mmCIF file of C-alpha atoms and ligand atoms in Angstrom:
data_model
loop_
_atom_site.group_PDB
_atom_site.id
_atom_site.type_symbol
_atom_site.label_atom_id
_atom_site.label_comp_id
_atom_site.label_asym_id
_atom_site.label_seq_id
_atom_site.Cartn_x
_atom_site.Cartn_y
_atom_site.Cartn_z
ATOM 1 C CA MET A 1 -5.497 -22.279 -5.651
ATOM 2 C CA GLU A 2 -2.357 -23.600 -4.021
ATOM 3 C CA VAL A 3 -1.197 -22.407 -0.606
ATOM 4 C CA ILE A 4 2.598 -22.515 -0.554
ATOM 5 C CA GLN A 5 4.977 -21.801 2.299
ATOM 6 C CA SER A 6 8.282 -22.815 0.819
ATOM 7 C CA LYS A 7 10.285 -20.624 -1.510
ATOM 8 C CA GLU A 8 11.619 -23.682 -3.375
ATOM 9 C CA GLU A 9 8.150 -25.080 -4.008
ATOM 10 C CA LEU A 10 6.923 -21.690 -5.242
ATOM 11 C CA GLN A 11 9.902 -21.246 -7.542
ATOM 12 C CA GLU A 12 9.445 -24.747 -8.990
ATOM 13 C CA LEU A 13 5.831 -23.965 -9.831
ATOM 14 C CA ILE A 14 6.753 -20.584 -11.335
ATOM 15 C CA ALA A 15 9.470 -22.247 -13.450
ATOM 16 C CA ALA A 16 6.814 -24.620 -14.821
ATOM 17 C CA TRP A 17 4.581 -21.655 -15.693
ATOM 18 C CA ARG A 18 7.478 -19.952 -17.434
ATOM 19 C CA ASP A 19 8.052 -23.103 -19.517
ATOM 20 C CA GLU A 20 4.528 -22.497 -20.806
ATOM 21 C CA ASP A 21 5.403 -18.819 -21.542
ATOM 22 C CA GLU A 22 3.088 -17.623 -18.805
ATOM 23 C CA HIS A 23 3.687 -14.297 -17.068
ATOM 24 C CA VAL A 24 3.464 -13.786 -13.330
ATOM 25 C CA ALA A 25 1.924 -10.948 -11.359
ATOM 26 C CA LEU A 26 2.584 -10.510 -7.663
ATOM 27 C CA VAL A 27 0.229 -8.857 -5.187
ATOM 28 C CA PRO A 28 2.122 -8.375 -1.914
ATOM 29 C CA THR A 29 -0.140 -8.040 1.144
ATOM 30 C CA MET A 30 -0.069 -8.357 4.898
ATOM 31 C CA GLY A 31 -3.333 -10.313 4.916
ATOM 32 C CA ASN A 32 -6.647 -9.483 6.577
ATOM 33 C CA LEU A 33 -7.830 -9.108 3.029
ATOM 34 C CA HIS A 34 -10.816 -7.040 1.974
ATOM 35 C CA GLN A 35 -12.514 -6.091 -1.298
ATOM 36 C CA GLY A 36 -9.676 -3.674 -2.070
ATOM 37 C CA HIS A 37 -7.224 -6.561 -2.183
ATOM 38 C CA GLY A 38 -9.703 -8.488 -4.340
ATOM 39 C CA ARG A 39 -9.529 -5.647 -6.824
ATOM 40 C CA LEU A 40 -5.705 -5.794 -6.812
ATOM 41 C CA VAL A 41 -5.950 -9.471 -7.750
ATOM 42 C CA GLU A 42 -8.407 -8.715 -10.563
ATOM 43 C CA ILE A 43 -6.070 -6.052 -11.929
ATOM 44 C CA ALA A 44 -3.100 -8.410 -11.618
ATOM 45 C CA ARG A 45 -5.060 -10.944 -13.626
ATOM 46 C CA GLU A 46 -5.523 -8.408 -16.429
ATOM 47 C CA HIS A 47 -1.730 -8.196 -16.795
ATOM 48 C CA ALA A 48 -0.533 -11.766 -16.355
ATOM 49 C CA GLU A 49 -1.724 -15.326 -16.818
ATOM 50 C CA ARG A 50 -0.698 -16.228 -13.257
ATOM 51 C CA VAL A 51 -1.278 -14.356 -10.021
ATOM 52 C CA VAL A 52 0.653 -14.925 -6.800
ATOM 53 C CA VAL A 53 -0.616 -13.200 -3.648
ATOM 54 C CA SER A 54 1.760 -13.073 -0.710
ATOM 55 C CA VAL A 55 0.548 -12.719 2.861
ATOM 56 C CA TYR A 56 3.311 -11.781 5.249
ATOM 57 C CA VAL A 57 3.029 -9.427 8.216
ATOM 58 C CA ASN A 58 6.440 -7.858 7.868
ATOM 59 C CA PRO A 59 7.935 -7.042 11.280
ATOM 60 C CA THR A 60 10.558 -4.630 9.956
ATOM 61 C CA GLN A 61 8.033 -2.063 8.753
ATOM 62 C CA PHE A 62 6.415 -1.646 12.179
ATOM 63 C CA GLY A 63 7.956 0.782 14.638
ATOM 64 C CA GLU A 64 8.125 0.427 18.382
ATOM 65 C CA GLY A 65 4.668 0.781 19.942
ATOM 66 C CA GLU A 66 2.923 0.160 16.590
ATOM 67 C CA ASP A 67 0.395 -2.598 15.972
ATOM 68 C CA PHE A 68 2.628 -5.485 14.792
ATOM 69 C CA GLU A 69 1.447 -7.866 17.532
ATOM 70 C CA GLU A 70 -2.233 -7.049 17.178
ATOM 71 C CA TYR A 71 -2.257 -6.776 13.355
ATOM 72 C CA PRO A 72 -5.149 -9.094 12.395
ATOM 73 C CA ARG A 73 -3.955 -12.491 11.136
ATOM 74 C CA THR A 74 -6.908 -14.063 9.325
ATOM 75 C CA LEU A 75 -5.356 -16.683 7.080
ATOM 76 C CA GLU A 76 -8.383 -18.972 6.797
ATOM 77 C CA ARG A 77 -10.647 -16.151 5.721
ATOM 78 C CA ASP A 78 -7.943 -14.750 3.416
ATOM 79 C CA THR A 79 -7.568 -18.163 1.768
ATOM 80 C CA ARG A 80 -11.305 -18.351 1.069
ATOM 81 C CA ARG A 81 -11.350 -14.826 -0.339
ATOM 82 C CA LEU A 82 -8.387 -15.472 -2.625
ATOM 83 C CA LYS A 83 -9.923 -18.706 -3.934
ATOM 84 C CA HIS A 84 -13.045 -16.715 -4.671
ATOM 85 C CA VAL A 85 -11.205 -13.975 -6.606
ATOM 86 C CA GLY A 86 -9.165 -16.520 -8.532
ATOM 87 C CA ALA A 87 -5.551 -16.156 -7.374
ATOM 88 C CA ASP A 88 -3.320 -19.044 -8.483
ATOM 89 C CA VAL A 89 -1.099 -19.163 -5.417
ATOM 90 C CA LEU A 90 -1.273 -17.850 -1.893
ATOM 91 C CA PHE A 91 2.340 -17.555 -0.764
ATOM 92 C CA VAL A 92 2.725 -17.484 3.024
ATOM 93 C CA PRO A 93 6.450 -17.383 3.749
ATOM 94 C CA ASP A 94 7.711 -17.576 7.320
ATOM 95 C CA ASP A 95 10.314 -15.246 8.831
ATOM 96 C CA ASP A 96 13.226 -17.561 7.944
ATOM 97 C CA THR A 97 12.188 -17.574 4.297
ATOM 98 C CA VAL A 98 11.954 -13.800 4.044
ATOM 99 C CA TYR A 99 14.893 -13.004 6.344
ATOM 100 C CA PRO A 100 17.226 -16.042 6.186
ATOM 101 C CA PHE A 101 19.888 -14.299 8.317
ATOM 102 C CA GLY A 102 17.329 -12.824 10.742
ATOM 103 C CA HIS A 103 15.894 -9.296 10.806
ATOM 104 C CA ASP A 104 18.823 -7.799 12.657
ATOM 105 C CA CYS A 105 21.357 -9.021 10.088
ATOM 106 C CA ALA A 106 19.193 -8.341 7.063
ATOM 107 C CA THR A 107 20.432 -6.451 4.018
ATOM 108 C CA VAL A 108 18.339 -3.302 3.992
ATOM 109 C CA VAL A 109 17.025 -1.624 0.862
ATOM 110 C CA SER A 110 16.533 2.058 1.549
ATOM 111 C CA VAL A 111 15.144 4.766 -0.706
ATOM 112 C CA PRO A 112 16.375 8.265 0.178
ATOM 113 C CA GLY A 113 14.530 11.533 -0.373
ATOM 114 C CA LEU A 114 11.024 10.348 -1.078
ATOM 115 C CA THR A 115 10.832 8.587 2.287
ATOM 116 C CA GLU A 116 11.886 11.553 4.415
ATOM 117 C CA ASN A 117 8.509 13.233 4.773
ATOM 118 C CA PHE A 118 4.914 12.322 5.501
ATOM 119 C CA CYS A 119 4.591 8.681 6.606
ATOM 120 C CA GLY A 120 8.379 8.364 6.542
ATOM 121 C CA ALA A 121 8.741 11.195 9.064
ATOM 122 C CA VAL A 122 5.940 9.978 11.322
ATOM 123 C CA ARG A 123 7.021 6.325 11.171
ATOM 124 C CA PRO A 124 10.837 6.330 11.146
ATOM 125 C CA GLY A 125 12.250 3.207 9.488
ATOM 126 C CA HIS A 126 8.846 2.200 8.104
ATOM 127 C CA PHE A 127 9.742 2.597 4.437
ATOM 128 C CA ASP A 128 13.068 0.806 4.872
ATOM 129 C CA GLY A 129 11.020 -2.124 6.128
ATOM 130 C CA VAL A 130 8.628 -1.879 3.183
ATOM 131 C CA THR A 131 11.295 -1.625 0.479
ATOM 132 C CA THR A 132 13.367 -4.336 2.125
ATOM 133 C CA VAL A 133 10.498 -6.820 2.224
ATOM 134 C CA VAL A 134 9.171 -5.923 -1.224
ATOM 135 C CA ALA A 135 12.670 -6.318 -2.734
ATOM 136 C CA ARG A 136 12.881 -9.748 -1.070
ATOM 137 C CA LEU A 137 9.459 -10.792 -2.374
ATOM 138 C CA PHE A 138 10.435 -9.544 -5.836
ATOM 139 C CA ALA A 139 13.653 -11.608 -5.656
ATOM 140 C CA ILE A 140 11.779 -14.757 -4.607
ATOM 141 C CA VAL A 141 8.876 -14.503 -7.055
ATOM 142 C CA GLN A 142 10.554 -12.572 -9.899
ATOM 143 C CA PRO A 143 7.233 -11.363 -11.267
ATOM 144 C CA GLU A 144 6.828 -9.380 -14.478
ATOM 145 C CA VAL A 145 4.177 -7.246 -12.803
ATOM 146 C CA ALA A 146 3.408 -6.176 -9.238
ATOM 147 C CA VAL A 147 0.247 -4.424 -8.076
ATOM 148 C CA PHE A 148 -0.081 -1.983 -5.167
ATOM 149 C CA GLY A 149 -2.960 0.138 -3.935
ATOM 150 C CA GLN A 150 -3.133 3.895 -4.415
ATOM 151 C CA LYS A 151 -4.331 4.376 -0.822
ATOM 152 C CA ASP A 152 -0.693 4.148 0.276
ATOM 153 C CA TYR A 153 0.329 6.792 -2.227
ATOM 154 C CA GLN A 154 3.803 7.442 -0.866
ATOM 155 C CA GLN A 155 4.467 3.703 -0.613
ATOM 156 C CA GLN A 156 3.691 3.051 -4.271
ATOM 157 C CA LEU A 157 5.926 5.979 -5.305
ATOM 158 C CA VAL A 158 8.770 4.655 -3.156
ATOM 159 C CA ILE A 159 8.387 1.164 -4.642
ATOM 160 C CA ARG A 160 8.350 2.584 -8.167
ATOM 161 C CA TYR A 161 11.540 4.501 -7.397
ATOM 162 C CA MET A 162 13.262 1.429 -5.949
ATOM 163 C CA THR A 163 12.238 -0.740 -8.901
ATOM 164 C CA GLU A 164 13.514 1.749 -11.429
ATOM 165 C CA ASP A 165 16.658 2.611 -9.500
ATOM 166 C CA LEU A 166 17.623 -1.078 -9.165
ATOM 167 C CA SER A 167 16.662 -1.756 -12.807
ATOM 168 C CA LEU A 168 14.302 -4.500 -11.708
ATOM 169 C CA PRO A 169 12.399 -5.772 -14.749
ATOM 170 C CA ILE A 170 9.056 -5.442 -13.016
ATOM 171 C CA ARG A 171 6.146 -3.282 -14.085
ATOM 172 C CA ILE A 172 4.544 -1.569 -11.105
ATOM 173 C CA ILE A 173 0.820 -1.018 -11.360
ATOM 174 C CA THR A 174 -1.056 1.260 -8.993
ATOM 175 C CA ALA A 175 -4.689 0.338 -8.465
ATOM 176 C CA ALA A 176 -7.317 2.946 -7.583
ATOM 177 C CA THR A 177 -8.453 2.914 -3.959
ATOM 178 C CA VAL A 178 -11.563 0.864 -3.277
ATOM 179 C CA ARG A 179 -13.987 2.648 -0.967
ATOM 180 C CA GLU A 180 -16.929 1.880 1.255
ATOM 181 C CA ASP A 181 -20.253 3.406 0.136
ATOM 182 C CA ASP A 182 -19.620 6.472 2.317
ATOM 183 C CA GLY A 183 -16.187 7.084 0.781
ATOM 184 C CA LEU A 184 -13.955 5.608 3.514
ATOM 185 C CA ALA A 185 -10.938 3.938 1.905
ATOM 186 C CA MET A 186 -10.972 0.202 2.598
ATOM 187 C CA SER A 187 -8.180 -0.759 4.960
ATOM 188 C CA SER A 188 -7.367 -3.593 7.313
ATOM 189 C CA ARG A 189 -6.969 -0.998 10.053
ATOM 190 C CA ASN A 190 -10.611 0.175 9.749
ATOM 191 C CA ALA A 191 -11.334 -2.786 12.022
ATOM 192 C CA TYR A 192 -9.828 -0.770 14.910
ATOM 193 C CA LEU A 193 -12.554 1.919 14.617
ATOM 194 C CA THR A 194 -15.312 2.002 17.209
ATOM 195 C CA GLU A 195 -18.891 2.393 15.960
ATOM 196 C CA GLU A 196 -18.778 6.127 16.664
ATOM 197 C CA GLU A 197 -15.399 6.615 15.004
ATOM 198 C CA ARG A 198 -16.599 4.678 11.981
ATOM 199 C CA LEU A 199 -19.252 7.357 11.429
ATOM 200 C CA VAL A 200 -16.614 10.100 11.535
ATOM 201 C CA ALA A 201 -13.963 8.292 9.451
ATOM 202 C CA PRO A 202 -15.366 9.191 5.954
ATOM 203 C CA LYS A 203 -14.685 12.844 6.815
ATOM 204 C CA LEU A 204 -11.065 12.240 5.811
ATOM 205 C CA HIS A 205 -12.032 11.495 2.232
ATOM 206 C CA GLN A 206 -14.639 14.277 2.168
ATOM 207 C CA VAL A 207 -12.075 16.899 3.157
ATOM 208 C CA LEU A 208 -9.583 15.645 0.559
ATOM 209 C CA GLU A 209 -12.301 15.710 -2.094
ATOM 210 C CA GLN A 210 -13.254 19.284 -1.142
ATOM 211 C CA ILE A 211 -9.641 20.383 -1.548
ATOM 212 C CA GLY A 212 -9.458 18.443 -4.825
ATOM 213 C CA ALA A 213 -12.501 20.349 -6.102
ATOM 214 C CA ARG A 214 -10.972 23.685 -5.108
ATOM 215 C CA LEU A 215 -7.760 22.794 -6.941
ATOM 216 C CA GLN A 216 -9.773 21.799 -9.999
ATOM 217 C CA SER A 217 -11.525 25.138 -9.961
ATOM 218 C CA GLY A 218 -8.201 26.991 -9.965
ATOM 219 C CA ASP A 219 -7.622 27.746 -6.269
ATOM 220 C CA ARG A 220 -3.866 27.811 -5.678
ATOM 221 C CA ASP A 221 -3.734 28.961 -2.061
ATOM 222 C CA PHE A 222 -2.143 25.666 -1.073
ATOM 223 C CA ALA A 223 -1.233 26.671 2.498
ATOM 224 C CA VAL A 224 -4.734 28.013 3.203
ATOM 225 C CA MET A 225 -6.405 24.871 1.867
ATOM 226 C CA GLU A 226 -4.050 22.666 3.887
ATOM 227 C CA GLN A 227 -4.739 24.613 7.084
ATOM 228 C CA GLU A 228 -8.503 24.684 6.612
ATOM 229 C CA GLY A 229 -8.567 20.964 5.860
ATOM 230 C CA ALA A 230 -6.427 20.192 8.914
ATOM 231 C CA ASP A 231 -8.660 22.343 11.124
ATOM 232 C CA GLU A 232 -11.795 20.615 9.882
ATOM 233 C CA LEU A 233 -10.356 17.163 10.507
ATOM 234 C CA GLY A 234 -8.998 18.215 13.894
ATOM 235 C CA ALA A 235 -12.455 19.484 14.873
ATOM 236 C CA ALA A 236 -13.952 16.143 13.799
ATOM 237 C CA GLY A 237 -11.618 14.278 16.189
ATOM 238 C CA PHE A 238 -8.654 13.325 13.994
ATOM 239 C CA LYS A 239 -5.119 13.603 15.366
ATOM 240 C CA LEU A 240 -3.600 14.516 12.061
ATOM 241 C CA ASP A 241 -0.047 13.504 11.101
ATOM 242 C CA TYR A 242 -0.146 15.568 7.928
ATOM 243 C CA LEU A 243 -2.374 17.012 5.252
ATOM 244 C CA ALA A 244 -0.468 18.289 2.245
ATOM 245 C CA ILE A 245 -0.865 19.254 -1.375
ATOM 246 C CA ARG A 246 2.104 18.082 -3.388
ATOM 247 C CA ARG A 247 3.319 17.260 -6.874
ATOM 248 C CA ALA A 248 1.878 13.848 -7.713
ATOM 249 C CA GLU A 249 5.095 12.610 -9.350
ATOM 250 C CA ASN A 250 7.516 13.149 -6.438
ATOM 251 C CA LEU A 251 5.727 14.748 -3.476
ATOM 252 C CA THR A 252 7.695 17.979 -3.696
ATOM 253 C CA GLN A 253 6.126 21.385 -3.129
ATOM 254 C CA PRO A 254 4.129 22.375 -6.222
ATOM 255 C CA ASP A 255 4.133 25.789 -7.841
ATOM 256 C CA ARG A 256 0.976 27.459 -9.115
ATOM 257 C CA ASP A 257 1.413 26.021 -12.627
ATOM 258 C CA CYS A 258 1.690 22.411 -11.560
ATOM 259 C CA ASP A 259 -1.139 20.435 -13.156
ATOM 260 C CA ASP A 260 -0.558 17.034 -11.550
ATOM 261 C CA LEU A 261 -1.245 17.224 -7.845
ATOM 262 C CA VAL A 262 -1.976 14.902 -4.973
ATOM 263 C CA VAL A 263 -3.674 15.829 -1.726
ATOM 264 C CA LEU A 264 -2.479 13.426 0.948
ATOM 265 C CA ALA A 265 -3.397 13.001 4.573
ATOM 266 C CA ALA A 266 -2.891 10.583 7.419
ATOM 267 C CA GLY A 267 -3.861 10.666 11.031
ATOM 268 C CA LYS A 268 -5.262 8.780 13.938
ATOM 269 C CA LEU A 269 -8.911 8.450 14.760
ATOM 270 C CA GLY A 270 -8.945 6.685 18.100
ATOM 271 C CA LYS A 271 -6.677 3.651 17.747
ATOM 272 C CA ALA A 272 -6.900 3.493 13.959
ATOM 273 C CA ARG A 273 -4.345 5.245 11.790
ATOM 274 C CA LEU A 274 -6.158 6.239 8.598
ATOM 275 C CA ILE A 275 -4.500 7.332 5.383
ATOM 276 C CA ASP A 276 -5.959 8.564 2.120
ATOM 277 C CA ASN A 277 -5.287 10.753 -0.903
ATOM 278 C CA VAL A 278 -6.890 12.311 -3.925
ATOM 279 C CA VAL A 279 -5.032 12.812 -7.184
ATOM 280 C CA VAL A 280 -5.963 15.963 -9.101
ATOM 281 C CA THR A 281 -5.012 16.353 -12.721
ATOM 282 C CA VAL A 282 -5.928 19.836 -13.797
HETATM 283 O O1 LIG B 301 0.891 -2.300 1.785
HETATM 284 C C1 LIG B 301 1.157 -3.323 2.433
HETATM 285 O O2 LIG B 301 0.273 -4.132 2.774
HETATM 286 C C2 LIG B 301 2.589 -3.589 2.841
HETATM 287 O O3 LIG B 301 3.263 -2.413 3.124
HETATM 288 C C3 LIG B 301 3.363 -4.434 1.800
HETATM 289 C C4 LIG B 301 3.512 -3.699 0.489
HETATM 290 C C5 LIG B 301 2.639 -5.748 1.574
HETATM 291 C C6 LIG B 301 4.759 -4.748 2.322
HETATM 292 O O4 LIG B 301 4.722 -5.488 3.506
#
């Protein structure tokens, strides 16, 4: 596996692959990689001969008072993990490569509508940062395929929207969330949990699963299920940002006949902001 910092060097290598008719998949990450990222690489490999993984802690998607400074930077360990899972290139651009004119003068890619609620409401500007950096990574790498995790459900929808709206010739693949044995979604931010909080954290997934089961069995009292779920998580110690049942395709309010639903939730447990979802196809 090659570790490449320069955009020119990466593009030269990709051009050589293209001469051999090889396709490229991109897995954008912010590093501190875990098994979930390993799975994204495996899935990328199923769709392309070459896999590029980017590690870049993108400053523009962190709000004031968020964890940009303390976000774990673990490049040596990430490099070992990526070698192990068989990525072809680890791309580690610096700020000047991603934002040649600086963050403050950067062209911003912004998706309306879909970004207004949920994580977009709690973290103003967050999705502008995500779409802006992902568009830049897409422009640098020009992959045929890009893989994102389902854990960040709203994020993958927003990226799909952007890709389609800008007619980018990139197939977006959403990979199922990889979980710990007790159901907790794997996340770099789980490292912020204390031992006690770690025992409570799987409750988030349990509550979403319970609501998923009720939906499957025909319960359509959405507001009641949302409130009961929020109460249960609140009682367990979560400071919930939201828990909502929505249409899976666009996060709008579902009606009783909707058969493609997602139950999404995010909230803080101590210092860690946890996020998870369950998709329910009835
Ligand atoms: O999901 C993430 O890790 C980030 O939001 C992403 C997509 C790599 C953009 O910085």
